[in-house]
XYZ file of C-alpha atoms in Angstrom:
169
model
C -14.373 2.361 11.289
C -14.607 2.312 8.170
C -10.789 0.774 6.009
C -11.798 3.670 3.593
C -12.280 6.662 5.648
C -8.589 5.584 7.601
C -6.473 4.096 4.793
C -7.296 7.725 3.406
C -6.999 9.057 6.604
C -3.485 7.836 6.777
C -1.964 9.679 3.844
C -3.619 12.900 5.305
C -1.973 13.252 8.681
C -0.161 15.998 10.131
C 2.175 14.298 12.881
C 3.790 10.454 12.869
C 1.535 10.171 16.127
C -1.383 10.754 14.529
C -0.769 9.235 11.238
C -0.047 5.806 13.962
C -2.953 6.215 15.598
C -4.797 5.898 11.482
C -2.631 3.199 10.724
C -3.810 1.783 14.215
C -7.408 2.120 12.848
C -7.417 0.548 9.623
C -5.647 -2.745 10.839
C -9.123 -2.873 12.611
C -10.690 -2.201 10.428
C -8.708 -4.240 7.732
C -7.108 -7.017 9.294
C -7.083 -9.088 6.843
C -6.052 -6.255 4.270
C -2.124 -6.565 3.903
C -1.997 -2.755 3.213
C -2.940 -2.712 6.802
C 0.427 -4.207 7.609
C 2.367 -2.605 4.736
C 1.764 0.973 6.169
C 2.716 0.326 9.110
C 5.967 -1.543 8.253
C 7.302 1.639 6.170
C 5.901 3.922 8.745
C 7.772 1.325 11.876
C 10.796 1.820 8.852
C 10.494 5.197 9.058
C 11.038 6.217 12.231
C 13.752 3.236 12.812
C 11.758 0.344 14.310
C 13.637 -2.273 11.791
C 11.923 -5.062 13.730
C 8.512 -3.357 14.411
C 8.722 -3.351 10.734
C 9.762 -7.025 10.139
C 6.610 -7.930 12.373
C 4.532 -6.071 9.820
C 6.288 -7.304 6.602
C 5.205 -11.065 8.016
C 1.941 -10.147 9.118
C 1.818 -8.974 5.501
C 2.519 -12.355 3.503
C 0.100 -14.163 5.973
C -2.615 -12.056 5.196
C -4.837 -12.780 2.089
C -6.306 -9.512 0.618
C -4.567 -6.321 -0.368
C -7.218 -3.445 -1.535
C -5.743 0.011 -1.656
C -9.549 0.946 -2.188
C -9.692 2.840 -5.540
C -12.289 1.151 -6.787
C -14.833 2.172 -4.731
C -13.089 5.878 -4.787
C -14.205 6.278 -8.690
C -17.170 4.668 -7.978
C -17.747 7.331 -5.491
C -16.812 10.226 -7.602
C -18.174 9.100 -10.692
C -22.144 9.284 -8.564
C -21.331 12.420 -7.368
C -20.303 14.017 -10.668
C -23.841 11.732 -11.687
C -26.294 13.394 -9.269
C -24.277 16.760 -10.562
C -25.402 16.137 -13.591
C -22.253 14.941 -15.268
C -22.939 12.527 -18.845
C -21.945 9.189 -18.337
C -18.765 9.978 -20.181
C -18.151 12.861 -18.445
C -18.199 11.546 -15.091
C -16.108 8.414 -16.523
C -13.303 10.424 -17.006
C -13.000 12.856 -14.070
C -13.702 9.748 -11.629
C -10.127 8.687 -13.268
C -8.644 12.123 -13.621
C -9.240 12.623 -9.343
C -7.874 9.025 -8.380
C -5.216 9.965 -6.334
C -2.631 6.603 -5.787
C -0.665 8.040 -2.798
C -0.350 4.463 -1.185
C 2.334 3.396 -5.026
C 4.803 5.795 -3.636
C 4.070 4.642 0.324
C 4.621 1.187 -1.417
C 7.940 1.829 -3.823
C 9.454 3.468 -0.654
C 9.379 0.602 1.332
C 10.423 -1.323 -1.525
C 14.111 0.088 -0.754
C 13.451 0.038 3.027
C 13.445 -3.716 2.493
C 16.396 -3.571 -0.179
C 18.174 -1.898 2.125
C 17.325 -4.840 4.955
C 18.514 -6.949 3.080
C 21.693 -5.389 2.052
C 22.301 -5.239 6.058
C 21.842 -8.437 6.593
C 24.362 -9.902 3.757
C 27.039 -7.265 4.908
C 26.560 -8.488 8.644
C 26.084 -12.091 6.975
C 23.087 -13.061 7.321
C 22.299 -14.680 4.094
C 19.023 -16.778 5.232
C 17.478 -13.245 6.618
C 18.104 -11.230 3.349
C 16.595 -14.069 0.861
C 13.913 -14.127 3.804
C 13.908 -9.816 3.605
C 13.868 -10.527 -0.417
C 10.685 -12.490 0.003
C 8.640 -10.329 1.517
C 9.393 -7.776 -1.042
C 8.927 -10.254 -3.867
C 5.374 -10.638 -2.394
C 4.486 -7.366 -2.105
C 5.372 -6.451 -5.600
C 2.743 -9.200 -6.612
C 0.470 -8.257 -4.454
C 0.521 -5.062 -5.907
C 0.347 -6.424 -9.152
C -1.987 -8.501 -8.944
C -5.263 -7.172 -7.510
C -8.808 -6.303 -8.857
C -9.858 -3.782 -10.102
C -5.632 -2.577 -10.364
C -4.945 1.283 -11.856
C -1.867 0.502 -14.363
C 0.539 2.405 -12.511
C -0.342 0.272 -9.329
C 0.872 -3.117 -11.731
C 3.694 -1.512 -12.856
C 4.876 -0.088 -9.305
C 3.817 -3.582 -8.235
C 6.155 -4.766 -11.468
C 8.905 -3.442 -10.753
C 9.623 -4.403 -6.975
C 9.353 -7.835 -7.712
C 12.138 -6.555 -10.942
C 13.820 -5.501 -7.828
C 13.596 -8.496 -5.640
C 14.173 -11.013 -8.520
C 17.444 -8.955 -9.038
C 19.079 -9.503 -5.898
C 18.018 -12.646 -5.280
């Protein structure tokens, strides 16, 4: 029931079914975290369920939080290294170097899927749906850029996503 465990397990799942189960666990353990819906949307895009992906994007846009737990992971690693006898400077350096951010590339992929969806809507003559998709992308970029205790790479990915959305608008 710990959202950090579910978040981590999403990226370590060996099968699509197992990943979907961890995504559902993540959504249940962190119902106000938009990250849960964004990762779920990407999973639905990957499996060709675009309608369900759009429903997840709608859900994400109404959630007040956006948390990737990276700050928690850094603090836990610092504590472990400190307990092992390393200096304060070494603990901070090693904990930061060891931080993995698999969600950054996943959210970049989600950006591409949303851009493709907007393009498909435009080609079908549905400009209103295209603009709505681009608004979802803009919101994703803003949340990624503005989340607290955010690593710089998250901010850069967020800015790139926003730039893509605004350019397409």
